[in-house]
Amino acid sequence: MFERKPKTFIYFIILLGAFLLIFVRNSFITSLKFKITGSASLPIRIVSFPFKEMKKILFYHRTYDEYIRLKRDNNELRSRMVGFDELLRENTRLEKLFNFKRQSIYSSVASNVIGRDPSNWNATLIVDKGSEDGIEIGMPVMSAVGIVGKIAEVSAAGAKVVLISDPSFSVTALARRSREVGLVSGTLQGMCRMKYLSAQADIKVGDEIITSKLSSTFPEGLLIGEVISVYSAKDNPSASFIVKPTVSLSQIEEVLIIQKK
Amino acid sequence: MSALIIAIFTIVCFIIEAVWVDVLGVLFKPNLLIILIIFFNLFRGIRYGLITALFAGLLADSFSVKPFGINIFSFVICAYMATVIKMYVYQVGSVVSRVLMVFFVTLINILVLYFLNVMISPIAFSEAFMCVLIPQTVMTVLIAPYAFEKFKQCALKLFA
């Protein structure tokens, strides 16, 4: 292979071309990617369907436990909702009285998950709403229980969501209890890591982590997850915390894409 | 016609990987595309290995949000390295030598992808070692003998 032959030169050109392709930015490539993912997603979903149904049957006891927990949480939330309508009316009345303007108003678009990246290095979902539905790059994506990620690529009829467990994702966050601020980013383990905190930061296992108002992408106060472990080396001035996402990212089937107005 | 057959093989392997991730999770997913590249390299030569690498990279990059071309570049390197490693390791008819080839090429693929991904976002090598290198290499090597047999059976019928 290393003798001087025209073929070796051609192989080198192919390798060089593949390397230079990494630096090309073109809308044609984005549309080509979505055409391929759109074509491949349907057979993947068809083949996955019987296996997923089998998994649901085999692990029915987990579904039942989850149902009992959700029913209990629902009853608790209903009891808290009593009186909220009145509070909302009073809030609106006071806003008008003091001429207080809301900084932003959010609407959302519901979208179905039609595929996911099978790579070990990425945590990405493909959803069935695109620029035709008003979706733009950078829009936050949520589920009913917490944040899922943000829009990374958009085509006319679809979009890709980079999940909070992807190493390239990051969001400014704070601990709900102690209000310590840090940066949450994804890891290859499917979890998140909260970093840039001092070793003396008042964060314990079990603390809830929410989005901070310092984040330009996400509205404040959205639930990210719960701290499950602390990493703090001796003589190290900083600590990092492993956060388990609230949303079950491997099982998510529907998402809400938040549109800022 | 050969390119179409290679494309079909690649798409089927990609679908199997995607279904595996959907149902069982990503941690112990085998890299069937690498096995396929090595298979075609051994079965038909470097040209077929290269075409397989290009199709596999195109599919993988289409589903990714990382810069387009990362997987294509990685798989093309693997196709070339499979030819180099073949000269030193491969013995015709030896399952062990084929598995060794799969082991080395999978390692190369993971290392290339690690260095390319690190240029985009920080990833600790220890994390990549525990979460990608070990599980993917082990599963790919375990699946390789069975996968080679199945590929050979299908390829003999289709390329006849």
GROMACS .gro file of C-alpha atoms in nm:
model
  421
    1MET     CA    1   0.000   0.000   0.000
    2PHE     CA    2   0.294   0.230   0.062
    3GLU     CA    3   0.453   0.177  -0.283
    4ARG     CA    4   0.426   0.470  -0.520
    5LYS     CA    5   0.107   0.396  -0.708
    6PRO     CA    6  -0.168   0.616  -0.844
    7LYS     CA    7  -0.411   0.424  -0.620
    8THR     CA    8  -0.226   0.537  -0.306
    9PHE     CA    9  -0.264   0.896  -0.420
   10ILE     CA   10  -0.637   0.845  -0.481
   11TYR     CA   11  -0.679   0.690  -0.134
   12PHE     CA   12  -0.496   0.986   0.016
   13ILE     CA   13  -0.725   1.229  -0.169
   14ILE     CA   14  -1.031   1.042  -0.037
   15LEU     CA   15  -0.895   1.063   0.319
   16LEU     CA   16  -0.816   1.433   0.278
   17GLY     CA   17  -1.160   1.496   0.132
   18ALA     CA   18  -1.326   1.320   0.427
   19PHE     CA   19  -1.121   1.533   0.669
   20LEU     CA   20  -1.202   1.861   0.492
   21LEU     CA   21  -1.572   1.771   0.487
   22ILE     CA   22  -1.575   1.825   0.866
   23PHE     CA   23  -1.519   2.199   0.810
   24VAL     CA   24  -1.785   2.248   0.544
   25ARG     CA   25  -2.100   2.437   0.654
   26ASN     CA   26  -2.376   2.427   0.398
   27SER     CA   27  -2.756   2.418   0.414
   28PHE     CA   28  -2.748   2.143   0.149
   29ILE     CA   29  -2.573   1.913   0.398
   30THR     CA   30  -2.840   1.985   0.662
   31SER     CA   31  -3.122   1.904   0.421
   32LEU     CA   32  -2.940   1.589   0.302
   33LYS     CA   33  -2.901   1.476   0.665
   34PHE     CA   34  -3.271   1.522   0.736
   35LYS     CA   35  -3.370   1.339   0.417
   36ILE     CA   36  -3.159   1.040   0.526
   37THR     CA   37  -3.285   1.047   0.886
   38GLY     CA   38  -3.645   1.084   0.766
   39SER     CA   39  -3.607   0.777   0.542
   40ALA     CA   40  -3.426   0.567   0.800
   41SER     CA   41  -3.644   0.658   1.101
   42LEU     CA   42  -3.954   0.475   0.982
   43PRO     CA   43  -3.798   0.125   0.941
   44ILE     CA   44  -3.619   0.172   1.275
   45ARG     CA   45  -3.948   0.250   1.449
   46ILE     CA   46  -4.125  -0.041   1.280
   47VAL     CA   47  -3.854  -0.290   1.380
   48SER     CA   48  -3.828  -0.146   1.736
   49PHE     CA   49  -4.203  -0.158   1.802
   50PRO     CA   50  -4.243  -0.532   1.885
   51PHE     CA   51  -3.931  -0.528   2.105
   52LYS     CA   52  -4.056  -0.224   2.296
   53GLU     CA   53  -4.398  -0.384   2.347
   54MET     CA   54  -4.229  -0.701   2.472
   55LYS     CA   55  -4.020  -0.492   2.712
   56LYS     CA   56  -4.336  -0.322   2.846
   57ILE     CA   57  -4.494  -0.663   2.910
   58LEU     CA   58  -4.183  -0.806   3.076
   59PHE     CA   59  -4.134  -0.500   3.301
   60TYR     CA   60  -4.505  -0.436   3.373
   61HIS     CA   61  -4.436  -0.418   3.749
   62ARG     CA   62  -4.221  -0.107   3.696
   63THR     CA   63  -4.505   0.054   3.501
   64TYR     CA   64  -4.746  -0.028   3.784
   65ASP     CA   65  -4.514   0.122   4.050
   66GLU     CA   66  -4.477   0.433   3.835
   67TYR     CA   67  -4.858   0.454   3.801
   68ILE     CA   68  -4.905   0.441   4.180
   69ARG     CA   69  -4.640   0.712   4.230
   70LEU     CA   70  -4.791   0.938   3.962
   71LYS     CA   71  -5.142   0.893   4.103
   72ARG     CA   72  -5.018   1.000   4.447
   73ASP     CA   73  -4.833   1.302   4.302
   74ASN     CA   74  -5.141   1.398   4.098
   75ASN     CA   75  -5.363   1.403   4.409
   76GLU     CA   76  -5.108   1.615   4.594
   77LEU     CA   77  -5.085   1.863   4.305
   78ARG     CA   78  -5.464   1.887   4.276
   79SER     CA   79  -5.491   1.980   4.641
   80ARG     CA   80  -5.225   2.251   4.592
   81MET     CA   81  -5.410   2.389   4.289
   82VAL     CA   82  -5.703   2.496   4.510
   83GLY     CA   83  -5.675   2.872   4.545
   84PHE     CA   84  -5.418   2.910   4.261
   85ASP     CA   85  -5.681   3.050   4.023
   86GLU     CA   86  -5.754   3.323   4.272
   87LEU     CA   87  -5.383   3.397   4.315
   88LEU     CA   88  -5.341   3.418   3.937
   89ARG     CA   89  -5.627   3.669   3.905
   90GLU     CA   90  -5.486   3.878   4.186
   91ASN     CA   91  -5.140   3.870   4.023
   92THR     CA   92  -5.282   3.989   3.688
   93ARG     CA   93  -5.476   4.266   3.862
   94LEU     CA   94  -5.168   4.386   4.049
   95GLU     CA   95  -4.956   4.377   3.729
   96LYS     CA   96  -5.206   4.611   3.561
   97LEU     CA   97  -5.225   4.831   3.867
   98PHE     CA   98  -4.848   4.888   3.883
   99ASN     CA   99  -4.803   4.883   3.505
  100PHE     CA  100  -4.562   4.591   3.541
  101LYS     CA  101  -4.464   4.429   3.210
  102ARG     CA  102  -4.367   4.065   3.188
  103GLN     CA  103  -4.020   4.021   3.049
  104SER     CA  104  -4.122   3.743   2.814
  105ILE     CA  105  -4.409   3.521   2.720
  106TYR     CA  106  -4.361   3.157   2.625
  107SER     CA  107  -4.569   2.934   2.406
  108SER     CA  108  -4.493   2.573   2.325
  109VAL     CA  109  -4.522   2.328   2.038
  110ALA     CA  110  -4.578   1.960   2.111
  111SER     CA  111  -4.367   1.726   1.904
  112ASN     CA  112  -4.320   1.350   1.870
  113VAL     CA  113  -3.981   1.179   1.887
  114ILE     CA  114  -3.928   0.993   1.560
  115GLY     CA  115  -3.570   0.878   1.604
  116ARG     CA  116  -3.253   0.897   1.808
  117ASP     CA  117  -2.880   0.886   1.735
  118PRO     CA  118  -2.744   0.537   1.812
  119SER     CA  119  -2.390   0.667   1.866
  120ASN     CA  120  -2.212   0.632   2.203
  121TRP     CA  121  -2.071   0.984   2.169
  122ASN     CA  122  -2.396   1.178   2.120
  123ALA     CA  123  -2.731   1.200   2.293
  124THR     CA  124  -2.965   1.332   2.027
  125LEU     CA  125  -3.333   1.300   1.943
  126ILE     CA  126  -3.506   1.366   1.614
  127VAL     CA  127  -3.849   1.526   1.634
  128ASP     CA  128  -4.119   1.578   1.373
  129LYS     CA  129  -4.155   1.957   1.393
  130GLY     CA  130  -3.933   2.194   1.196
  131SER     CA  131  -3.898   2.549   1.067
  132GLU     CA  132  -4.243   2.530   0.907
  133ASP     CA  133  -4.384   2.506   1.262
  134GLY     CA  134  -4.178   2.801   1.386
  135ILE     CA  135  -3.893   2.596   1.534
  136GLU     CA  136  -3.552   2.764   1.547
  137ILE     CA  137  -3.206   2.658   1.655
  138GLY     CA  138  -3.145   2.716   2.025
  139MET     CA  139  -3.507   2.677   2.140
  140PRO     CA  140  -3.538   2.492   2.471
  141VAL     CA  141  -3.707   2.154   2.475
  142MET     CA  142  -3.894   2.018   2.775
  143SER     CA  143  -4.119   1.740   2.887
  144ALA     CA  144  -4.393   1.760   3.149
  145VAL     CA  145  -4.143   1.694   3.431
  146GLY     CA  146  -3.829   1.879   3.332
  147ILE     CA  147  -3.590   1.998   3.065
  148VAL     CA  148  -3.489   1.763   2.787
  149GLY     CA  149  -3.241   1.965   2.583
  150LYS     CA  150  -3.234   2.225   2.309
  151ILE     CA  151  -3.279   2.240   1.934
  152ALA     CA  152  -2.945   2.191   1.757
  153GLU     CA  153  -3.046   2.153   1.391
  154VAL     CA  154  -3.360   2.239   1.199
  155SER     CA  155  -3.500   2.152   0.861
  156ALA     CA  156  -3.840   2.234   0.712
  157ALA     CA  157  -4.023   1.937   0.864
  158GLY     CA  158  -3.794   1.809   1.139
  159ALA     CA  159  -3.541   1.906   1.402
  160LYS     CA  160  -3.267   1.750   1.612
  161VAL     CA  161  -3.259   1.795   1.987
  162VAL     CA  162  -2.931   1.770   2.176
  163LEU     CA  163  -3.015   1.620   2.514
  164ILE     CA  164  -2.898   1.743   2.854
  165SER     CA  165  -2.691   1.424   2.883
  166ASP     CA  166  -2.487   1.510   2.571
  167PRO     CA  167  -2.130   1.626   2.653
  168SER     CA  168  -2.172   1.929   2.423
  169PHE     CA  169  -2.480   2.054   2.612
  170SER     CA  170  -2.450   2.303   2.898
  171VAL     CA  171  -2.687   2.526   3.094
  172THR     CA  172  -2.645   2.761   3.389
  173ALA     CA  173  -2.821   2.609   3.687
  174LEU     CA  174  -2.866   2.645   4.058
  175ALA     CA  175  -2.958   2.429   4.353
  176ARG     CA  176  -3.317   2.501   4.456
  177ARG     CA  177  -3.242   2.479   4.829
  178SER     CA  178  -2.912   2.665   4.867
  179ARG     CA  179  -2.922   2.879   4.546
  180GLU     CA  180  -2.559   2.783   4.464
  181VAL     CA  181  -2.497   2.855   4.095
  182GLY     CA  182  -2.298   2.633   3.863
  183LEU     CA  183  -2.287   2.495   3.509
  184VAL     CA  184  -2.462   2.169   3.422
  185SER     CA  185  -2.333   1.973   3.124
  186GLY     CA  186  -2.379   1.619   2.997
  187THR     CA  187  -2.155   1.315   3.038
  188LEU     CA  188  -2.106   0.995   2.840
  189GLN     CA  189  -2.272   0.802   3.126
  190GLY     CA  190  -2.615   0.946   3.042
  191MET     CA  191  -2.604   1.173   3.348
  192CYS     CA  192  -2.521   1.542   3.397
  193ARG     CA  193  -2.237   1.704   3.587
  194MET     CA  194  -2.268   2.033   3.773
  195LYS     CA  195  -1.930   2.202   3.789
  196TYR     CA  196  -1.749   2.530   3.861
  197LEU     CA  197  -1.855   2.521   4.225
  198SER     CA  198  -1.629   2.556   4.523
  199ALA     CA  199  -1.553   2.256   4.741
  200GLN     CA  200  -1.744   2.430   5.024
  201ALA     CA  201  -2.060   2.472   4.814
  202ASP     CA  202  -2.375   2.388   5.010
  203ILE     CA  203  -2.506   2.112   4.785
  204LYS     CA  204  -2.600   1.770   4.914
  205VAL     CA  205  -2.717   1.444   4.763
  206GLY     CA  206  -3.090   1.475   4.698
  207ASP     CA  207  -3.087   1.848   4.619
  208GLU     CA  208  -3.296   1.951   4.319
  209ILE     CA  209  -3.117   2.140   4.042
  210ILE     CA  210  -3.313   2.394   3.838
  211THR     CA  211  -3.231   2.636   3.556
  212SER     CA  212  -3.099   2.974   3.655
  213LYS     CA  213  -3.218   3.314   3.531
  214LEU     CA  214  -2.859   3.363   3.409
  215SER     CA  215  -2.932   3.116   3.130
  216SER     CA  216  -3.007   3.289   2.800
  217THR     CA  217  -3.171   2.978   2.651
  218PHE     CA  218  -3.396   2.838   2.923
  219PRO     CA  219  -3.662   3.006   3.133
  220GLU     CA  220  -3.565   3.007   3.499
  221GLY     CA  221  -3.692   2.755   3.749
  222LEU     CA  222  -3.720   2.450   3.522
  223LEU     CA  223  -3.627   2.123   3.684
  224ILE     CA  224  -3.309   1.958   3.554
  225GLY     CA  225  -3.258   1.674   3.798
  226GLU     CA  226  -3.140   1.560   4.138
  227VAL     CA  227  -2.787   1.541   4.281
  228ILE     CA  228  -2.685   1.177   4.329
  229SER     CA  229  -2.316   1.206   4.412
  230VAL     CA  230  -2.042   1.454   4.497
  231TYR     CA  231  -1.687   1.456   4.360
  232SER     CA  232  -1.444   1.654   4.568
  233ALA     CA  233  -1.075   1.568   4.570
  234LYS     CA  234  -0.854   1.651   4.865
  235ASP     CA  235  -0.674   1.989   4.830
  236ASN     CA  236  -0.890   2.070   4.528
  237PRO     CA  237  -1.066   2.408   4.560
  238SER     CA  238  -1.355   2.302   4.333
  239ALA     CA  239  -1.611   2.025   4.342
  240SER     CA  240  -1.843   1.872   4.089
  241PHE     CA  241  -2.177   1.702   4.140
  242ILE     CA  242  -2.340   1.426   3.939
  243VAL     CA  243  -2.701   1.511   3.857
  244LYS     CA  244  -2.951   1.248   3.751
  245PRO     CA  245  -3.193   1.401   3.498
  246THR     CA  246  -3.557   1.403   3.607
  247VAL     CA  247  -3.669   1.309   3.260
  248SER     CA  248  -3.611   0.950   3.153
  249LEU     CA  249  -3.420   1.044   2.838
  250SER     CA  250  -3.404   0.692   2.694
  251GLN     CA  251  -3.784   0.648   2.703
  252ILE     CA  252  -3.909   0.990   2.605
  253GLU     CA  253  -4.162   0.987   2.322
  254GLU     CA  254  -4.310   1.337   2.324
  255VAL     CA  255  -4.154   1.674   2.394
  256LEU     CA  256  -4.256   2.039   2.420
  257ILE     CA  257  -4.052   2.294   2.226
  258ILE     CA  258  -4.064   2.633   2.398
  259GLN     CA  259  -4.102   2.934   2.171
  260LYS     CA  260  -4.012   3.269   2.321
  261LYS     CA  261  -4.234   3.552   2.206
  262MET     CA  262  -2.489  -0.316  -0.837
  263SER     CA  263  -2.212  -0.387  -0.584
  264ALA     CA  264  -2.254  -0.039  -0.437
  265LEU     CA  265  -2.627  -0.107  -0.395
  266ILE     CA  266  -2.561  -0.436  -0.216
  267ILE     CA  267  -2.308  -0.266   0.013
  268ALA     CA  268  -2.561   0.013   0.080
  269ILE     CA  269  -2.826  -0.244   0.178
  270PHE     CA  270  -2.584  -0.422   0.412
  271THR     CA  271  -2.489  -0.089   0.571
  272ILE     CA  272  -2.849   0.023   0.616
  273VAL     CA  273  -2.948  -0.311   0.773
  274CYS     CA  274  -2.654  -0.297   1.017
  275PHE     CA  275  -2.738   0.063   1.106
  276ILE     CA  276  -3.102  -0.026   1.168
  277ILE     CA  277  -2.996  -0.316   1.393
  278GLU     CA  278  -2.772  -0.079   1.592
  279ALA     CA  279  -3.051   0.181   1.622
  280VAL     CA  280  -3.303  -0.081   1.736
  281TRP     CA  281  -3.047  -0.215   1.987
  282VAL     CA  282  -3.009   0.134   2.135
  283ASP     CA  283  -3.387   0.187   2.139
  284VAL     CA  284  -3.458  -0.136   2.321
  285LEU     CA  285  -3.145  -0.217   2.525
  286GLY     CA  286  -2.966   0.116   2.559
  287VAL     CA  287  -2.641   0.250   2.421
  288LEU     CA  288  -2.390   0.123   2.677
  289PHE     CA  289  -2.316  -0.225   2.540
  290LYS     CA  290  -2.400  -0.161   2.177
  291PRO     CA  291  -2.170  -0.346   1.932
  292ASN     CA  292  -2.026  -0.153   1.641
  293LEU     CA  293  -2.166  -0.357   1.350
  294LEU     CA  294  -2.055  -0.097   1.095
  295ILE     CA  295  -1.689  -0.155   1.183
  296ILE     CA  296  -1.736  -0.531   1.151
  297LEU     CA  297  -1.899  -0.474   0.812
  298ILE     CA  298  -1.612  -0.254   0.691
  299ILE     CA  299  -1.359  -0.519   0.794
  300PHE     CA  300  -1.569  -0.793   0.637
  301PHE     CA  301  -1.585  -0.626   0.298
  302ASN     CA  302  -1.217  -0.539   0.320
  303LEU     CA  303  -1.133  -0.908   0.370
  304PHE     CA  304  -1.400  -1.039   0.132
  305ARG     CA  305  -1.347  -0.805  -0.161
  306GLY     CA  306  -1.052  -0.576  -0.094
  307ILE     CA  307  -0.986  -0.221   0.017
  308ARG     CA  308  -1.211  -0.059  -0.243
  309TYR     CA  309  -1.520  -0.233  -0.106
  310GLY     CA  310  -1.410  -0.156   0.249
  311LEU     CA  311  -1.378   0.209   0.154
  312ILE     CA  312  -1.724   0.224  -0.009
  313THR     CA  313  -1.871   0.062   0.303
  314ALA     CA  314  -1.690   0.317   0.519
  315LEU     CA  315  -1.835   0.604   0.315
  316PHE     CA  316  -2.192   0.472   0.337
  317ALA     CA  317  -2.157   0.393   0.708
  318GLY     CA  318  -2.013   0.735   0.781
  319LEU     CA  319  -2.288   0.906   0.581
  320LEU     CA  320  -2.559   0.727   0.784
  321ALA     CA  321  -2.389   0.790   1.118
  322ASP     CA  322  -2.326   1.159   1.042
  323SER     CA  323  -2.685   1.211   0.927
  324PHE     CA  324  -2.818   1.117   1.270
  325SER     CA  325  -2.556   1.318   1.456
  326VAL     CA  326  -2.553   1.690   1.540
  327LYS     CA  327  -2.173   1.700   1.533
  328PRO     CA  328  -2.001   1.849   1.225
  329PHE     CA  329  -2.080   1.645   0.916
  330GLY     CA  330  -1.788   1.427   0.815
  331ILE     CA  331  -1.658   1.317   1.157
  332ASN     CA  332  -1.785   0.962   1.122
  333ILE     CA  333  -1.700   0.947   0.751
  334PHE     CA  334  -1.339   1.043   0.830
  335SER     CA  335  -1.318   0.795   1.118
  336PHE     CA  336  -1.458   0.506   0.916
  337VAL     CA  337  -1.232   0.583   0.617
  338ILE     CA  338  -0.929   0.569   0.849
  339CYS     CA  339  -1.059   0.237   0.983
  340ALA     CA  340  -1.093   0.100   0.629
  341TYR     CA  341  -0.730   0.192   0.555
  342MET     CA  342  -0.603   0.062   0.887
  343ALA     CA  343  -0.790  -0.266   0.832
  344THR     CA  344  -0.578  -0.312   0.516
  345VAL     CA  345  -0.257  -0.240   0.707
  346ILE     CA  346  -0.347  -0.462   1.004
  347LYS     CA  347  -0.454  -0.738   0.764
  348MET     CA  348  -0.094  -0.767   0.641
  349TYR     CA  349   0.037  -0.842   0.992
  350VAL     CA  350  -0.249  -1.018   1.167
  351TYR     CA  351  -0.490  -1.188   0.928
  352GLN     CA  352  -0.463  -1.554   0.835
  353VAL     CA  353  -0.712  -1.701   0.591
  354GLY     CA  354  -0.968  -1.916   0.770
  355SER     CA  355  -0.862  -1.809   1.120
  356VAL     CA  356  -1.145  -1.680   1.338
  357VAL     CA  357  -0.898  -1.554   1.601
  358SER     CA  358  -0.714  -1.336   1.348
  359ARG     CA  359  -1.044  -1.184   1.231
  360VAL     CA  360  -1.145  -1.111   1.590
  361LEU     CA  361  -0.803  -0.954   1.651
  362MET     CA  362  -0.854  -0.731   1.346
  363VAL     CA  363  -1.194  -0.627   1.480
  364PHE     CA  364  -1.036  -0.548   1.818
  365PHE     CA  365  -0.762  -0.326   1.676
  366VAL     CA  366  -0.983  -0.146   1.424
  367THR     CA  367  -1.253  -0.080   1.687
  368LEU     CA  368  -0.986   0.068   1.914
  369ILE     CA  369  -0.863   0.292   1.633
  370ASN     CA  370  -1.220   0.403   1.555
  371ILE     CA  371  -1.290   0.492   1.919
  372LEU     CA  372  -0.960   0.681   1.957
  373VAL     CA  373  -1.012   0.881   1.635
  374LEU     CA  374  -1.369   0.969   1.736
  375TYR     CA  375  -1.251   1.063   2.085
  376PHE     CA  376  -0.993   1.310   1.954
  377LEU     CA  377  -1.242   1.456   1.705
  378ASN     CA  378  -1.514   1.491   1.972
  379VAL     CA  379  -1.271   1.647   2.220
  380MET     CA  380  -1.215   1.929   1.969
  381ILE     CA  381  -1.587   2.011   2.002
  382SER     CA  382  -1.659   1.957   2.373
  383PRO     CA  383  -1.441   1.851   2.670
  384ILE     CA  384  -1.460   1.479   2.746
  385ALA     CA  385  -1.242   1.319   3.011
  386PHE     CA  386  -1.042   1.026   2.874
  387SER     CA  387  -1.130   0.818   3.179
  388GLU     CA  388  -1.499   0.870   3.104
  389ALA     CA  389  -1.453   0.772   2.738
  390PHE     CA  390  -1.248   0.471   2.847
  391MET     CA  391  -1.512   0.340   3.087
  392CYS     CA  392  -1.827   0.437   2.898
  393VAL     CA  393  -1.729   0.381   2.534
  394LEU     CA  394  -1.397   0.204   2.482
  395ILE     CA  395  -1.441  -0.092   2.716
  396PRO     CA  396  -1.812  -0.175   2.655
  397GLN     CA  397  -1.804  -0.115   2.280
  398THR     CA  398  -1.481  -0.309   2.224
  399VAL     CA  399  -1.598  -0.604   2.433
  400MET     CA  400  -1.939  -0.629   2.267
  401THR     CA  401  -1.803  -0.578   1.915
  402VAL     CA  402  -1.539  -0.849   1.963
  403LEU     CA  403  -1.798  -1.090   2.110
  404ILE     CA  404  -2.046  -1.034   1.827
  405ALA     CA  405  -1.780  -1.038   1.550
  406PRO     CA  406  -1.755  -1.415   1.479
  407TYR     CA  407  -2.133  -1.453   1.450
  408ALA     CA  408  -2.162  -1.135   1.242
  409PHE     CA  409  -1.886  -1.247   1.001
  410GLU     CA  410  -2.067  -1.579   0.947
  411LYS     CA  411  -2.398  -1.408   0.869
  412PHE     CA  412  -2.236  -1.148   0.643
  413LYS     CA  413  -2.052  -1.422   0.455
  414GLN     CA  414  -2.371  -1.625   0.401
  415CYS     CA  415  -2.561  -1.321   0.269
  416ALA     CA  416  -2.270  -1.187   0.062
  417LEU     CA  417  -2.205  -1.521  -0.112
  418LYS     CA  418  -2.568  -1.529  -0.226
  419LEU     CA  419  -2.584  -1.164  -0.330
  420PHE     CA  420  -2.245  -1.140  -0.500
  421ALA     CA  421  -2.282  -1.474  -0.681
   0.00000   0.00000   0.00000
